[in-house]
Coordinates of C-alpha atoms in Angstrom, one line a residue:
M8 CA 38.2 55.0 29.0
V9 CA 34.6 54.2 28.4
A10 CA 33.7 52.5 25.1
D11 CA 30.9 54.0 23.0
V12 CA 28.1 51.4 23.0
D13 CA 26.5 52.7 19.8
S14 CA 29.7 52.4 17.9
D15 CA 30.8 49.0 19.2
P16 CA 28.6 46.1 17.9
V17 CA 30.1 43.7 20.5
L18 CA 28.6 45.5 23.5
A19 CA 25.0 46.1 24.2
P20 CA 23.2 48.0 27.0
I21 CA 21.8 45.9 29.9
E22 CA 18.0 45.6 29.8
D23 CA 16.0 47.6 32.3
G24 CA 14.9 45.4 35.2
L25 CA 17.7 42.8 34.7
E26 CA 20.8 42.4 36.8
E27 CA 24.1 42.3 35.2
G28 CA 24.9 38.8 33.9
E29 CA 21.2 37.8 33.3
I30 CA 20.0 36.9 29.8
N31 CA 16.7 38.0 28.3
V32 CA 15.6 34.6 26.9
E33 CA 12.5 36.0 25.3
A34 CA 14.5 38.5 23.3
E35 CA 17.1 36.0 22.1
S36 CA 14.6 33.3 21.1
E37 CA 13.5 33.2 17.5
E38 CA 11.0 30.4 17.9
E39 CA 7.3 31.5 17.7
D40 CA 5.2 28.4 18.4
A41 CA 5.5 24.6 18.7
P42 CA 3.2 22.1 17.0
E43 CA 0.7 20.1 19.0
L44 CA 2.3 16.6 19.5
K45 CA 0.6 13.5 20.9
H46 CA 1.4 13.0 24.6
A47 CA 0.8 9.8 26.6
A48 CA -2.3 10.0 28.8
N49 CA -1.8 9.6 32.5
V50 CA -3.3 6.4 33.9
P51 CA -5.9 7.2 36.6
S52 CA -4.9 6.3 40.2
P53 CA -7.5 4.0 41.7
T54 CA -8.4 3.9 45.4
K55 CA -7.3 1.0 47.6
E56 CA -10.9 -0.2 47.8
Q57 CA -11.2 -0.3 44.0
V58 CA -7.9 -2.2 43.7
E59 CA -9.1 -4.9 46.2
K60 CA -12.5 -5.2 44.5
H61 CA -11.0 -5.5 41.1
R62 CA -8.4 -8.1 42.3
V63 CA -11.1 -10.7 42.9
C64 CA -11.9 -11.4 39.3
H65 CA -10.0 -8.8 37.2
Y66 CA -13.1 -8.1 35.1
P67 CA -13.7 -5.8 33.3
Y68 CA -10.3 -4.8 31.9
R69 CA -8.7 -1.8 33.7
S70 CA -5.8 0.1 32.2
W71 CA -4.4 0.8 35.7
C72 CA -4.1 -2.9 36.6
K73 CA -0.7 -4.3 35.8
W74 CA -2.1 -7.9 35.6
C75 CA -4.8 -6.9 33.1
I76 CA -2.2 -5.2 30.9
M77 CA 0.1 -8.2 31.1
G78 CA -2.6 -10.7 30.4
R79 CA -5.0 -8.9 28.0
G80 CA -3.3 -5.7 26.9
I81 CA -2.9 -5.3 23.1
G82 CA -1.0 -2.1 23.0
R83 CA -2.1 1.3 21.8
P84 CA -4.7 1.0 19.0
H85 CA -3.7 2.2 15.6
T86 CA -5.9 5.3 15.1
K87 CA -6.2 7.1 11.8
S88 CA -4.2 10.3 11.8
T89 CA -6.1 13.5 11.3
Q90 CA -3.1 15.0 9.4
E91 CA -2.1 13.4 6.2
S92 CA 1.5 13.3 5.1
I93 CA 2.5 16.2 2.9
V94 CA 4.6 13.8 0.8
P95 CA 2.3 11.1 -0.9
I96 CA 2.8 7.6 0.5
V97 CA 2.7 4.6 -1.9
G98 CA 2.3 1.2 -0.3
M99 CA 3.4 -2.1 -1.8
D100 CA 2.7 -5.7 -0.7
Y101 CA 2.3 -9.2 -2.1
F102 CA -0.9 -11.2 -2.3
Y103 CA -1.8 -14.5 -4.0
I104 CA -4.5 -15.7 -6.3
T105 CA -5.6 -19.3 -5.5
K106 CA -8.5 -21.6 -6.5
E107 CA -10.4 -20.1 -3.5
G108 CA -9.8 -16.5 -4.6
V109 CA -7.5 -13.7 -3.6
R110 CA -5.4 -14.5 -0.5
R111 CA -3.0 -12.6 1.7
R112 CA 0.1 -14.3 3.1
E113 CA -1.5 -15.2 6.4
E114 CA -4.5 -16.8 4.6
L115 CA -2.4 -18.7 2.2
A116 CA -0.4 -20.0 5.1
K117 CA -3.5 -21.8 6.4
D118 CA -4.2 -23.2 3.0
L119 CA -0.6 -24.6 2.8
D120 CA -0.5 -25.6 6.4
A121 CA -0.5 -29.3 5.8
T122 CA 2.3 -29.1 3.2
L123 CA 4.6 -27.1 5.5
E124 CA 3.9 -29.1 8.6
K125 CA 5.3 -32.2 6.9
A126 CA 8.5 -30.3 6.5
G127 CA 8.4 -29.4 10.3
A128 CA 7.7 -25.7 10.2
P129 CA 4.7 -23.5 11.0
A130 CA 3.2 -22.2 7.8
A131 CA 2.3 -18.7 9.0
E132 CA 5.7 -18.1 10.4
A133 CA 7.5 -19.4 7.3
L134 CA 5.5 -17.4 4.8
C135 CA 5.1 -14.1 6.8
Q136 CA 8.8 -14.0 7.6
G137 CA 9.8 -14.8 4.1
N138 CA 11.6 -18.0 5.0
D139 CA 13.0 -20.3 2.2
L140 CA 10.6 -23.0 3.4
G141 CA 7.6 -20.9 2.9
D142 CA 8.8 -19.7 -0.6
E143 CA 9.5 -23.3 -1.5
A144 CA 5.9 -24.3 -0.7
V145 CA 4.5 -21.4 -2.7
S146 CA 6.7 -22.2 -5.6
K147 CA 5.6 -25.8 -5.6
A148 CA 1.9 -24.7 -5.5
R149 CA 2.6 -22.2 -8.3
S150 CA 4.2 -24.8 -10.5
N151 CA 1.1 -27.0 -10.1
G152 CA -1.0 -24.0 -11.2
E153 CA -2.6 -23.5 -7.8
V154 CA -1.1 -20.2 -6.8
L155 CA -0.2 -17.0 -8.6
K156 CA 2.0 -14.4 -6.9
C157 CA 0.8 -10.8 -7.3
L158 CA 2.1 -7.4 -6.4
L159 CA -0.2 -4.6 -5.1
V160 CA 0.7 -0.9 -5.4
R161 CA -1.6 1.7 -3.8
C162 CA -1.4 5.4 -3.5
M163 CA -2.6 6.3 0.0
Q164 CA -3.5 9.9 -1.0
S165 CA -5.4 9.4 -4.3
K166 CA -6.5 5.8 -3.4
N167 CA -5.5 4.5 -6.8
V168 CA -4.7 0.8 -6.8
F169 CA -2.6 -1.3 -9.2
A170 CA -2.1 -5.0 -9.2
H171 CA 0.1 -7.3 -11.3
V172 CA 0.9 -11.0 -11.6
V173 CA 4.6 -11.3 -11.1
P174 CA 7.0 -14.2 -11.7
Q175 CA 8.6 -14.1 -8.3
K176 CA 8.9 -12.2 -5.1
G177 CA 11.7 -9.7 -4.4
D178 CA 14.0 -8.1 -7.0
D179 CA 14.5 -10.3 -10.0
E180 CA 17.5 -10.2 -12.3
E181 CA 15.8 -8.1 -14.9
H182 CA 14.1 -5.9 -12.3
Y183 CA 10.7 -6.7 -14.0
C184 CA 8.7 -6.4 -10.8
A185 CA 10.4 -3.1 -9.9
K186 CA 9.7 -1.7 -13.4
L187 CA 6.0 -2.5 -12.9
A188 CA 5.9 -0.5 -9.7
V189 CA 7.9 2.3 -11.1
A190 CA 5.5 2.6 -14.1
D191 CA 2.6 2.8 -11.6
I192 CA 4.2 5.6 -9.6
E193 CA 5.1 7.5 -12.8
W194 CA 1.4 7.2 -13.9
L195 CA 0.5 9.0 -10.7
G196 CA 2.7 11.9 -11.7
R197 CA 4.4 12.3 -8.3
T198 CA 7.6 14.2 -7.9
K199 CA 7.9 13.4 -4.2
V200 CA 7.0 10.0 -2.8
I201 CA 7.4 7.8 0.3
I202 CA 7.4 4.0 -0.5
K203 CA 6.1 2.0 2.4
T204 CA 6.1 -1.8 2.8
D205 CA 6.1 -4.3 5.7
N206 CA 9.3 -5.9 6.9
E207 CA 9.3 -9.1 4.8
R208 CA 12.7 -9.5 3.2
A209 CA 11.4 -9.9 -0.4
I210 CA 9.2 -6.8 -0.4
V211 CA 12.0 -4.8 1.3
A212 CA 14.4 -5.7 -1.4
L213 CA 11.9 -4.7 -4.0
K214 CA 11.2 -1.4 -2.2
H215 CA 14.9 -0.4 -2.4
R216 CA 15.1 -1.3 -6.0
V217 CA 12.0 0.8 -6.9
A218 CA 13.4 3.7 -4.9
K219 CA 16.7 3.4 -6.7
N220 CA 15.0 3.4 -10.1
L221 CA 12.9 6.4 -9.2
K222 CA 15.9 8.4 -8.0
E223 CA 17.4 8.0 -11.5
W224 CA 14.3 9.5 -13.0
K225 CA 15.1 13.2 -13.4
A226 CA 11.5 14.4 -12.8
M227 CA 11.6 12.9 -9.3
D228 CA 12.6 15.4 -6.5
N229 CA 12.4 13.3 -3.4
V230 CA 12.2 9.5 -2.9
Q231 CA 12.0 8.1 0.6
T232 CA 11.4 4.6 2.0
E233 CA 9.4 3.7 5.2
S234 CA 8.6 0.5 7.1
P235 CA 6.2 -0.1 10.0
V236 CA 7.4 -1.2 13.4
A237 CA 8.6 -4.8 13.4
Y238 CA 5.7 -7.3 13.7
E239 CA 3.2 -4.5 13.5
S240 CA 1.5 -5.2 10.1
Q241 CA -1.7 -3.4 11.1
S242 CA 0.2 -0.1 10.9
N243 CA 0.3 -0.6 7.1
G244 CA -3.5 -0.8 7.0
G245 CA -3.9 1.2 3.8
I246 CA -2.5 -1.7 1.7
E247 CA -4.7 -4.1 3.6
V248 CA -7.7 -2.1 2.4
G249 CA -6.4 -2.3 -1.1
V250 CA -6.2 -6.0 -1.1
K251 CA -9.7 -6.2 0.3
L252 CA -11.1 -4.0 -2.5
V253 CA -9.3 -6.0 -5.2
R254 CA -10.4 -9.3 -3.7
G255 CA -14.1 -8.4 -3.9
M256 CA -14.1 -6.9 -7.4
F257 CA -11.9 -9.6 -8.8
R258 CA -14.1 -12.3 -7.5
T259 CA -17.2 -10.6 -8.9
L260 CA -15.8 -10.1 -12.4
K261 CA -14.4 -13.7 -12.5
L262 CA -17.7 -15.3 -11.4
C263 CA -19.6 -13.2 -14.0
L264 CA -17.1 -14.2 -16.7
E265 CA -17.4 -17.9 -15.9
A266 CA -21.2 -17.7 -16.0
R267 CA -21.2 -16.0 -19.4
I268 CA -18.9 -18.4 -21.0
G269 CA -20.2 -21.4 -19.1
K270 CA -16.7 -22.6 -18.1
Y271 CA -14.4 -22.4 -15.0
V272 CA -11.4 -20.1 -15.4
S273 CA -8.5 -21.8 -13.7
T274 CA -5.9 -19.9 -11.7
G275 CA -3.2 -20.5 -14.3
H276 CA -5.3 -19.3 -17.3
A277 CA -3.8 -16.6 -19.4
L278 CA -6.9 -14.4 -18.8
I279 CA -6.1 -14.0 -15.1
P280 CA -3.3 -11.3 -15.3
W281 CA -5.5 -9.3 -17.7
L282 CA -8.5 -9.6 -15.4
L283 CA -6.5 -8.5 -12.4
Q284 CA -5.4 -5.3 -14.1
H285 CA -8.9 -4.6 -15.4
T286 CA -10.2 -5.0 -11.9
C287 CA -7.9 -2.2 -10.7
L288 CA -9.1 0.0 -13.6
I289 CA -12.7 -0.4 -12.6
L290 CA -11.9 0.5 -9.0
N291 CA -9.9 3.6 -10.0
A292 CA -12.4 4.8 -12.6
K293 CA -15.7 4.1 -10.8
S294 CA -15.0 4.3 -7.1
R295 CA -16.1 7.8 -5.9
G296 CA -14.9 9.1 -2.5
S297 CA -16.5 11.4 0.1
D298 CA -14.9 14.4 -1.8
G299 CA -17.1 13.5 -4.8
L300 CA -14.1 12.5 -7.0
T301 CA -13.0 9.2 -8.3
C302 CA -9.4 7.9 -7.8
W303 CA -8.9 8.6 -11.5
E304 CA -10.1 12.2 -11.2
R305 CA -7.8 13.0 -8.3
I306 CA -4.8 12.3 -10.5
K307 CA -5.9 13.2 -14.0
G308 CA -8.2 16.1 -13.1
R309 CA -11.0 14.7 -15.3
M310 CA -13.3 11.7 -15.5
F311 CA -12.3 8.4 -17.3
N312 CA -13.7 9.1 -20.7
Q313 CA -13.1 5.7 -22.5
L314 CA -16.1 3.4 -23.3
L315 CA -16.1 0.6 -20.8
L316 CA -16.9 -2.9 -22.1
G317 CA -17.5 -6.2 -20.4
F318 CA -14.3 -8.2 -19.8
A319 CA -13.6 -10.8 -22.5
E320 CA -16.4 -9.5 -24.7
V321 CA -16.1 -10.1 -28.5
V322 CA -15.9 -6.7 -30.2
L323 CA -15.0 -5.2 -33.6
Y324 CA -12.0 -2.9 -33.5
K325 CA -10.9 -0.5 -36.2
L326 CA -7.5 -0.9 -37.8
P327 CA -5.1 2.1 -37.9
T328 CA -5.1 4.2 -41.1
K329 CA -1.3 4.4 -41.2
G330 CA 1.6 2.3 -40.2
P331 CA 2.5 -1.4 -40.7
K332 CA -0.8 -2.7 -39.4
A333 CA -2.9 -0.5 -41.7
N334 CA -4.7 -2.3 -44.6
P335 CA -3.4 -5.8 -44.1
D336 CA -5.4 -7.1 -47.0
G337 CA -4.8 -4.1 -49.3
N338 CA -7.1 -1.2 -50.2
M339 CA -10.0 -3.6 -50.8
G340 CA -9.7 -5.4 -47.5
T341 CA -11.6 -4.9 -44.3
R342 CA -10.9 -2.0 -42.0
W343 CA -12.3 -3.7 -38.9
L344 CA -11.3 -6.9 -37.3
E345 CA -12.9 -9.1 -34.6
G346 CA -11.2 -9.3 -31.2
I347 CA -11.7 -9.9 -27.5
F348 CA -11.6 -7.0 -25.0
L349 CA -9.1 -7.5 -22.2
G350 CA -8.8 -4.0 -20.9
F351 CA -7.0 -0.8 -21.7
G352 CA -3.2 -0.8 -22.1

C-alpha cells in the first residue's frame, strides 16, 4: 500500500536532482547572513635570505620573527571599535587629589614610593592591586590632609562625567559611594546599562553594589557588569580620558580661585569636594563634540540654561516666597541674602 504524500505530513517527496538519503541543506537552513567578525591576519612568510639578513641585528622589528615578538612585542594594539555598544557603558574608577593635583593610582604610587618601600613592598604593585599595604599608605596620607580619594563615573556614549570625593574605597557600610554612582546613572536616564571597571578589588566590590541597587530600581530593564582582561588597564581607556579631562579643568579652576582670593586652597579644604563637582558640570555643559552637541544636550535634549557664575563668587540670592525659609525676619525683613556660589545641586 502506497501512502498519500500530500495527506501525510511526515513524508515529503525527494527533491529533483538529489539521491535518496541526501539532505537539501539550503532548504533546511533558516540563517540568512553572518556578521563580519574580526579575524587574525596571517603573518607573512619571509624568504630564507630575509631571515638570515634580519638575524644579524633584529632591527627593525618584524612580526614574523619569533625573537622580535618575544623581546619587543607588546600585543595587539587596542584600537577604537567602529561599532558602539547598543547598551550604554558607564565606566567607574578611583583617582586621588593631592597637593600636586589630580593623580591616578599609578602616579600616586610614585609619590608614596618612599613610604611604602620602608614597609618592604613596591608602591605601584600595592596600590594598583588594592593591597592592604597600599590602602594603609593612602589612609595615612589622607589623615594628614595630603590625599583625597575620589570616584569618577563616566558615560561612554554621552561623554558625561561625574566625580565625587568619597570617604573610602569599595562598598562602605551605608553604601554611600554606591548611592552617589547610582544617582549619576539615574540622572542619565538609562534603562539599560553596562557598568565597567578595572579588576581592582575595591572598585569591583563597588561595581556589584551599584548593579544590585540599580536592579532594584523598577525603571531599569537591564543591568550588566563588565571588566577588562586581567592586567590590561588600557582596554578601559574611556575612563582614563575622563580623569585627564577632570584633571586639567580642576587644576585650572583651582589656580584661578587661589589667584582671586590670594590664598592657597589646601587639599583638605571644604571647598575641594564642591569644586570637583563644579568641574564636571562645566565639562558636561560646555564641552561640544563633533556632532555639535554638548554632553548635557545628548541627555537632556536641550542646552544648559542656568546662569553660570565663577566658583566661590559672592552673590545675592533670593529667598523662597513660601515655606519655612521664607521671610526669616518677617514681612519687613530682606528678601535677598548674601552667599557664596559653590555650584548647582
